[in-house]
Tab-separated table of C-alpha atoms in Angstrom:
chain	number	residue	atom	x	y	z
A	510	MET	CA	0.000	0.000	0.000
A	511	LYS	CA	1.082	3.451	-0.699
A	512	LEU	CA	0.168	5.494	2.347
A	513	THR	CA	2.506	7.161	4.713
A	514	HIS	CA	-0.085	12.444	10.194
A	515	THR	CA	1.895	13.968	10.279
A	516	LEU	CA	1.946	11.532	11.999
A	517	PHE	CA	-0.605	14.405	13.539
A	518	ALA	CA	0.831	14.289	15.555
A	519	LEU	CA	1.613	15.189	16.279
A	520	ALA	CA	-0.265	14.100	13.911
A	521	LEU	CA	1.446	15.765	13.728
A	522	ALA	CA	1.801	14.022	13.205
A	523	VAL	CA	-1.325	13.326	13.186
A	524	ILE	CA	-2.533	16.503	15.906
A	525	PRO	CA	-0.165	19.488	16.194
A	526	ALA	CA	0.432	21.034	19.651
A	527	PHE	CA	-3.164	21.535	20.738
A	528	GLY	CA	-3.655	24.201	23.351
A	529	GLU	CA	-0.084	25.501	23.257
A	530	THR	CA	-0.848	28.830	21.637
A	531	THR	CA	0.742	30.918	24.392
A	532	PRO	CA	3.951	30.424	26.336
A	533	ALA	CA	3.530	28.200	29.393
A	534	PRO	CA	3.732	29.893	32.793
A	535	ALA	CA	7.217	29.990	34.268
A	536	ALA	CA	8.033	26.900	36.278
A	537	ASP	CA	9.014	28.931	39.337
A	538	SER	CA	5.415	30.166	39.611
A	539	TYR	CA	4.837	26.902	41.504
A	540	ALA	CA	7.445	27.707	44.157
A	541	GLY	CA	6.248	26.861	47.635
A	542	LEU	CA	3.669	24.317	46.459
A	543	PRO	CA	4.048	20.691	47.548
A	544	ALA	CA	5.423	18.249	44.982
A	545	LEU	CA	1.976	16.704	44.522
A	546	SER	CA	-0.443	19.554	44.025
A	547	LYS	CA	-3.395	20.136	41.726
A	548	GLU	CA	-2.072	23.647	41.080
A	549	ARG	CA	0.836	22.081	39.185
A	550	PHE	CA	-1.564	20.392	36.743
A	551	GLU	CA	-2.712	21.959	33.476
A	552	GLY	CA	-4.887	20.402	30.806
A	553	SER	CA	-6.686	21.157	27.563
A	554	LEU	CA	-9.380	19.634	25.379
A	555	THR	CA	-9.458	20.368	21.641
A	556	MET	CA	-11.954	19.608	18.885
A	557	MET	CA	-10.901	20.129	15.270
A	558	TYR	CA	-12.051	19.798	11.658
A	559	ARG	CA	-9.526	19.616	8.805
A	560	SER	CA	-10.335	19.902	5.101
A	561	PHE	CA	-8.019	17.027	4.074
A	562	TYR	CA	-6.811	13.900	5.824
A	563	SER	CA	-3.106	14.389	6.459
A	564	GLY	CA	-0.188	13.400	8.628
A	565	ARG	CA	3.473	14.403	8.965
A	566	GLY	CA	2.922	16.910	6.194
A	567	LEU	CA	1.644	14.265	3.760
A	568	VAL	CA	-1.850	14.916	2.376
A	569	ALA	CA	-3.878	11.878	1.316
A	570	THR	CA	-5.661	11.862	-2.039
A	571	GLN	CA	-9.403	11.513	-2.396
A	572	ALA	CA	-8.846	7.942	-3.625
A	573	VAL	CA	-7.273	6.977	-0.315
A	574	ALA	CA	-10.037	8.171	1.993
A	575	GLU	CA	-13.019	7.946	-0.394
A	576	GLY	CA	-13.403	11.696	-0.052
A	577	GLU	CA	-11.945	14.592	1.861
A	578	GLY	CA	-11.725	15.877	5.404
A	579	CYS	CA	-11.304	14.543	8.932
A	580	GLU	CA	-12.410	15.316	12.470
A	581	ALA	CA	-10.179	15.097	15.518
A	582	ALA	CA	-10.253	15.424	19.288
A	583	ALA	CA	-7.315	15.610	21.691
A	584	PHE	CA	-6.828	15.744	25.441
A	585	LYS	CA	-3.508	17.106	26.699
A	586	ALA	CA	-2.152	17.181	30.238
A	587	LYS	CA	0.912	18.812	31.793
A	588	TYR	CA	2.346	18.386	35.263
A	589	ASP	CA	5.178	20.665	36.345
A	590	PHE	CA	7.575	19.125	38.841
A	591	GLY	CA	8.552	22.306	40.441
A	592	ARG	CA	11.207	24.897	39.788
A	593	LYS	CA	12.313	27.212	37.031
A	594	GLY	CA	14.540	25.372	34.625
A	595	GLY	CA	13.199	22.007	35.698
A	596	TRP	CA	11.216	19.048	34.451
A	597	SER	CA	7.601	18.599	33.429
A	598	TYR	CA	5.464	15.722	32.170
A	599	ASN	CA	3.312	16.137	29.049
A	600	GLY	CA	0.764	13.578	27.919
A	601	MET	CA	-1.705	13.436	25.045
A	602	VAL	CA	-4.512	11.191	23.864
A	603	ALA	CA	-5.825	12.024	20.372
A	604	TYR	CA	-8.358	10.490	18.001
A	605	THR	CA	-8.770	11.329	14.308
A	606	ALA	CA	-11.637	10.063	12.155
A	607	VAL	CA	-11.777	10.068	8.364
A	608	SER	CA	-14.895	11.952	7.264
A	609	SER	CA	-15.742	10.081	4.070
A	610	GLY	CA	-14.706	6.434	4.131
A	611	HIS	CA	-12.122	3.827	4.937
A	612	THR	CA	-11.667	1.639	1.828
A	613	LEU	CA	-8.406	2.405	0.060
A	614	TYR	CA	-8.849	3.200	-3.632
A	615	GLY	CA	-12.409	1.833	-3.563
A	616	ASN	CA	-11.194	-1.788	-3.439
A	617	PRO	CA	-10.335	-1.885	-7.191
A	618	THR	CA	-10.161	-4.887	-9.508
A	619	PHE	CA	-7.221	-5.877	-11.723
A	620	GLY	CA	-6.609	-3.912	-14.897
A	621	ARG	CA	-6.165	-5.658	-18.227
A	622	GLN	CA	-2.378	-5.287	-18.380
A	623	ALA	CA	-1.929	-6.659	-14.864
A	624	ALA	CA	-4.355	-9.512	-15.609
A	625	VAL	CA	-2.387	-10.551	-18.691
A	626	GLY	CA	0.864	-10.409	-16.750
A	627	LEU	CA	-0.518	-12.613	-13.973
A	628	LEU	CA	-1.908	-15.142	-16.453
A	629	ASN	CA	1.410	-15.382	-18.284
A	630	GLN	CA	2.981	-16.275	-14.929
A	631	ARG	CA	0.337	-18.716	-13.743
A	632	VAL	CA	-1.159	-20.396	-16.851
A	633	PRO	CA	1.225	-22.581	-18.855
A	634	ASN	CA	1.494	-21.458	-22.497
A	635	PHE	CA	-1.162	-18.799	-21.974
A	636	SER	CA	-0.058	-16.807	-25.023
A	637	MET	CA	-0.564	-19.921	-27.179
A	638	LEU	CA	-4.209	-20.341	-26.248
A	639	PRO	CA	-6.941	-19.296	-28.703
A	640	PRO	CA	-7.859	-15.603	-28.388
A	641	ALA	CA	-11.387	-16.403	-27.210
A	642	VAL	CA	-10.037	-18.592	-24.400
A	643	GLN	CA	-7.511	-15.917	-23.445
A	644	GLU	CA	-10.297	-13.342	-23.163
A	645	GLN	CA	-12.247	-15.638	-20.852
A	646	TYR	CA	-9.226	-15.979	-18.579
A	647	ILE	CA	-8.586	-12.213	-18.683
A	648	ALA	CA	-12.207	-11.392	-17.867
A	649	GLY	CA	-12.073	-13.779	-14.911
A	650	VAL	CA	-8.975	-12.077	-13.456
A	651	GLN	CA	-10.338	-8.573	-14.098
A	652	ALA	CA	-13.410	-9.435	-12.045
A	653	GLN	CA	-11.235	-10.106	-8.992
A	654	HIS	CA	-10.354	-7.428	-6.419
A	655	ILE	CA	-6.647	-6.822	-5.912
A	656	LYS	CA	-6.945	-7.049	-2.124
A	657	GLN	CA	-9.158	-5.480	0.512
A	658	CYS	CA	-7.315	-2.646	2.256
A	659	ASN	CA	-8.513	0.058	4.590
A	660	ILE	CA	-7.406	3.182	6.407
A	661	GLU	CA	-8.467	3.065	10.044
A	662	ASN	CA	-9.247	5.988	12.315
A	663	GLU	CA	-6.115	7.100	14.139
A	664	PHE	CA	-5.612	6.746	17.886
A	665	VAL	CA	-2.487	8.238	19.487
A	666	VAL	CA	-1.154	8.029	23.036
A	667	SER	CA	1.907	10.170	23.717
A	668	ASN	CA	4.001	10.446	26.892
A	669	GLU	CA	6.795	12.974	27.186
A	670	LEU	CA	9.277	14.387	29.692
A	671	LYS	CA	10.497	17.908	29.050
A	672	TYR	CA	13.436	19.806	30.506
A	673	GLU	CA	13.578	23.611	30.246
A	674	SER	CA	16.867	25.352	30.866
A	675	PRO	CA	17.062	28.020	33.606
A	676	SER	CA	17.949	30.570	30.918
A	677	GLU	CA	14.766	29.672	28.971
A	678	LEU	CA	16.900	29.731	25.799
A	679	TRP	CA	16.540	26.023	25.090
A	680	ASN	CA	14.604	22.940	26.077
A	681	VAL	CA	14.570	19.264	25.229
A	682	SER	CA	11.776	16.669	25.255
A	683	PHE	CA	11.851	12.928	24.878
A	684	GLY	CA	9.230	10.233	25.103
A	685	HIS	CA	7.157	7.535	23.442
A	686	ASP	CA	4.237	7.521	20.982
A	687	PHE	CA	1.811	4.671	20.399
A	688	ILE	CA	-0.094	5.085	17.129
A	689	HIS	CA	-2.889	2.856	15.878
A	690	GLY	CA	-4.419	3.444	12.461
A	691	GLY	CA	-4.038	6.510	10.293
A	692	ILE	CA	-1.347	6.895	7.656
A	693	LEU	CA	1.347	5.167	9.709
A	694	GLY	CA	-1.070	2.345	10.492
A	695	VAL	CA	-1.590	1.771	6.785
A	696	MET	CA	2.153	1.601	6.301
A	697	ALA	CA	2.530	-0.993	9.038
A	698	LYS	CA	-0.464	-3.121	8.089
A	699	HIS	CA	-0.414	-3.060	4.300
A	700	TYR	CA	3.175	-2.281	3.330
A	701	ARG	CA	4.368	-5.076	5.561
A	702	ASP	CA	1.243	-7.283	5.311
A	703	GLN	CA	1.700	-8.046	9.001
A	704	GLY	CA	-1.956	-7.672	9.976
A	705	SER	CA	-1.365	-4.956	12.581
A	706	SER	CA	-2.058	-1.240	12.256
A	707	SER	CA	0.068	-0.213	15.231
A	708	VAL	CA	3.371	1.651	15.384
A	709	ASN	CA	5.539	2.337	18.443
A	710	GLU	CA	8.058	5.164	18.361
A	711	VAL	CA	10.494	6.835	20.713
A	712	PHE	CA	11.451	10.452	20.063
A	713	ILE	CA	13.645	13.336	21.156
A	714	HIS	CA	12.925	16.984	20.415
A	715	PRO	CA	15.629	19.576	21.174
A	716	GLU	CA	14.513	23.168	20.700
A	717	ILE	CA	16.230	26.553	20.743
A	718	THR	CA	14.194	29.583	21.818
A	719	PRO	CA	16.427	32.648	21.364
A	720	THR	CA	13.426	34.963	21.800
A	721	LYS	CA	9.899	34.643	23.122
A	722	TRP	CA	8.491	34.614	19.603
A	723	LEU	CA	10.949	32.323	17.791
A	724	SER	CA	11.711	28.637	18.240
A	725	LEU	CA	13.851	26.257	16.181
A	726	GLY	CA	13.611	22.526	16.757
A	727	CYS	CA	13.904	19.098	15.220
A	728	THR	CA	11.985	15.999	16.268
A	729	THR	CA	13.852	12.734	15.688
A	730	ARG	CA	11.751	9.590	15.909
A	731	PHE	CA	12.776	5.957	15.833
A	732	SER	CA	10.042	3.441	15.097
A	733	PHE	CA	10.836	0.055	16.623
A	734	SER	CA	7.632	-1.880	15.872
A	735	GLY	CA	5.175	-1.860	12.991
A	736	ILE	CA	7.829	-0.455	10.695
A	737	CYS	CA	11.398	0.121	11.838
A	738	GLY	CA	13.288	3.241	10.845
A	739	TRP	CA	13.792	6.961	11.374
A	740	TRP	CA	11.642	10.082	10.921
A	741	PHE	CA	13.047	13.612	11.117
A	742	GLU	CA	10.884	16.747	11.435
A	743	PRO	CA	12.772	20.069	11.621
A	744	THR	CA	10.537	23.104	12.207
A	745	MET	CA	10.780	26.846	12.697
A	746	ASN	CA	7.970	28.612	14.563
A	747	LEU	CA	7.330	32.346	14.634
A	748	ARG	CA	4.728	34.030	16.877
A	749	MET	CA	3.536	37.606	16.719
A	750	PRO	CA	0.909	39.306	18.892
A	751	ILE	CA	-1.736	41.079	16.831
A	752	LEU	CA	-4.320	42.204	19.349
A	753	PRO	CA	-3.907	42.721	23.119
A	754	PHE	CA	-6.549	41.628	25.589
A	755	GLY	CA	-6.919	45.152	26.948
A	756	THR	CA	-5.508	44.488	30.395
A	757	THR	CA	-3.741	47.337	32.171
A	758	ASP	CA	-0.390	45.571	32.243
A	759	GLY	CA	-0.559	44.602	28.576
A	760	GLY	CA	0.595	41.104	29.431
A	761	ASP	CA	-2.261	39.161	27.845
A	762	ILE	CA	-2.862	38.570	24.142
A	763	LYS	CA	-6.224	38.203	22.441
A	764	LEU	CA	-5.073	37.401	18.893
A	765	LEU	CA	-1.834	35.769	17.768
A	766	ALA	CA	-0.303	35.097	14.380
A	767	MET	CA	1.716	31.887	14.238
A	768	LEU	CA	3.823	30.803	11.267
A	769	GLN	CA	5.427	27.376	11.016
A	770	LEU	CA	7.919	26.222	8.390
A	771	GLY	CA	8.539	22.492	8.469
A	772	MET	CA	9.470	19.337	6.653
A	773	SER	CA	9.528	15.597	7.282
A	774	SER	CA	11.986	13.025	6.008
A	775	THR	CA	12.893	9.396	6.615
A	776	ALA	CA	15.990	7.236	6.776
A	777	ASP	CA	16.078	3.442	6.606
A	778	TYR	CA	12.272	3.416	6.911
A	779	PHE	CA	11.032	2.173	3.530
A	780	ARG	CA	12.114	-0.850	1.506
A	781	SER	CA	11.665	-1.278	-2.249
A	782	HIS	CA	9.379	-4.292	-1.829
A	783	TYR	CA	6.878	-2.172	0.162
A	784	PHE	CA	5.707	-0.407	-3.029
A	785	ALA	CA	5.912	2.698	-0.875
A	786	CYS	CA	7.807	5.956	-0.542
A	787	ASP	CA	11.501	6.202	-1.041
A	788	ASN	CA	13.539	7.416	1.900
A	789	GLY	CA	14.496	11.070	2.014
A	790	SER	CA	12.192	14.079	1.949
A	791	GLN	CA	8.519	13.236	2.455
A	792	ALA	CA	6.794	16.619	2.789
A	793	TYR	CA	7.302	20.361	3.144
A	794	TRP	CA	4.796	22.812	4.566
A	795	VAL	CA	4.141	26.423	5.487
A	796	LYS	CA	1.338	26.855	8.023
A	797	LEU	CA	-0.299	30.049	9.267
A	798	SER	CA	-2.516	29.963	12.369
A	799	THR	CA	-4.321	32.790	14.133
A	800	PRO	CA	-5.414	31.716	17.648
A	801	TYR	CA	-8.190	33.968	18.963
A	802	PHE	CA	-8.763	33.990	22.718
A	803	LEU	CA	-12.466	34.316	23.440
A	804	THR	CA	-11.378	34.130	27.059
A	805	LYS	CA	-8.010	33.274	28.558
A	806	ASP	CA	-8.963	29.602	28.486
A	807	LEU	CA	-11.222	29.310	25.418
A	808	ILE	CA	-9.386	29.569	22.107
A	809	VAL	CA	-10.607	29.368	18.506
A	810	THR	CA	-7.831	28.728	15.979
A	811	PRO	CA	-8.319	28.875	12.200
A	812	SER	CA	-5.318	27.702	10.174
A	813	VAL	CA	-4.230	27.290	6.590
A	814	SER	CA	-1.308	25.152	5.476
A	815	PHE	CA	0.448	24.865	2.120
A	816	ASN	CA	1.819	21.340	1.715
A	817	TRP	CA	4.159	19.935	-0.902
A	818	ALA	CA	5.075	16.267	-1.290
A	819	GLY	CA	8.786	15.510	-1.100
A	820	ARG	CA	10.695	13.315	-3.510
A	821	GLY	CA	10.137	10.215	-1.423
A	822	ALA	CA	6.363	10.695	-1.371
A	823	MET	CA	6.191	11.539	-5.085
A	824	LYS	CA	8.011	8.283	-5.788
A	825	ALA	CA	5.161	6.436	-4.073
A	826	ASN	CA	2.727	8.056	-6.495
A	827	THR	CA	4.603	6.607	-9.474
A	828	LYS	CA	5.234	3.078	-8.169
A	829	SER	CA	1.971	2.530	-6.313
A	830	GLU	CA	1.018	-1.135	-6.345
A	831	PHE	CA	-2.661	-0.311	-6.731
A	832	ARG	CA	-1.979	2.111	-9.567
A	833	ALA	CA	-0.013	-0.531	-11.454
A	834	MET	CA	-2.380	-3.422	-10.740
A	835	SER	CA	-5.606	-1.541	-11.479
A	836	GLY	CA	-4.322	0.461	-14.437
A	837	ASP	CA	-5.918	3.563	-12.903
A	838	SER	CA	-3.494	6.503	-12.663
A	839	GLY	CA	-5.746	8.058	-9.996
A	840	ASN	CA	-4.899	5.300	-7.505
A	841	LYS	CA	-2.005	7.148	-5.904
A	842	PRO	CA	-1.601	7.915	-2.204
A	843	PHE	CA	-0.507	11.552	-1.903
A	844	ARG	CA	-1.294	14.962	-3.311
A	845	ASN	CA	1.753	16.627	-4.836
A	846	PHE	CA	0.411	19.951	-3.527
A	847	ALA	CA	-2.527	20.841	-1.318
A	848	VAL	CA	-3.916	23.780	0.610
A	849	VAL	CA	-5.181	22.374	3.918
A	850	SER	CA	-7.449	24.431	6.156
A	851	ASP	CA	-8.626	23.596	9.650
A	852	ILE	CA	-10.512	25.098	12.536
A	853	SER	CA	-10.110	24.072	16.174
A	854	VAL	CA	-11.631	25.006	19.514
A	855	THR	CA	-9.539	24.520	22.647
A	856	TYR	CA	-10.587	24.768	26.291
A	857	ARG	CA	-7.780	24.966	28.862
A	858	PHE	CA	-8.143	24.151	32.527
């Protein structure tokens, strides 16, 4: 199968950083609180609609999901362990549902060219048979479905430990993601034909924050079950306040502009017999978001993202097993370019 968000994750992956539209409160704001205290806990709940099903920058074609669009929900939790420049725990549970359908490429049948090729392999002296008999054989193969494949709704559980430096100029996170379904699930289940849609990954994310409104980071993931190999996701994030909340100290923001430049790539992840992407660049994107704070804890965020497939993903479009077997050039996994819009509502507590 030819699928490969975007991991949402987190989602991108498959779900990107829900609820983190403003800088977190300084860790030393918890000074004097006991180590186990409800005041150290923060959480958020997000609901989202996206115009295309996507993950790790890759945007699925209409043939993959029998249509367009997806809905998602995510719960995030943070627990700060105590002092400025210290450690915190971040967890997330996210669910993404395909809006239209789940049958990849509409469960197509064999095309004529593929049918003839199979018969030449399986029927002795097929080319020597009378034309009428050959046509009967060909019609019989063309009536058969290539194989039943599906794209399942995506379920993600993420656990992360984060260390922030006392200078607040850098931080580093590391943790584990469990992903069932979605684009990575298709890779694991149908590229490998192993019958499981689950992927387990460990990751590390170092980030430099030279100013309050600029961050540079790179997530490195190693998948050790489902499919083994490496994902890399370097990003640059810019934030700019547009509208203040109107408080006397000017410290709160009502409207933000957020710009993200990112890409995803793989190493030692795909094999030629998967009929999948080549390793290397998978996707590039430019995403603009404008979080609007209805209150300090209720945020509406419209976004638009411009996504380009990388060379590895475009290779999947040309060597897709379903495209070759069905003879239908539309049976390819990824859009070479797409404009993806989404709208999310986040409540923080």
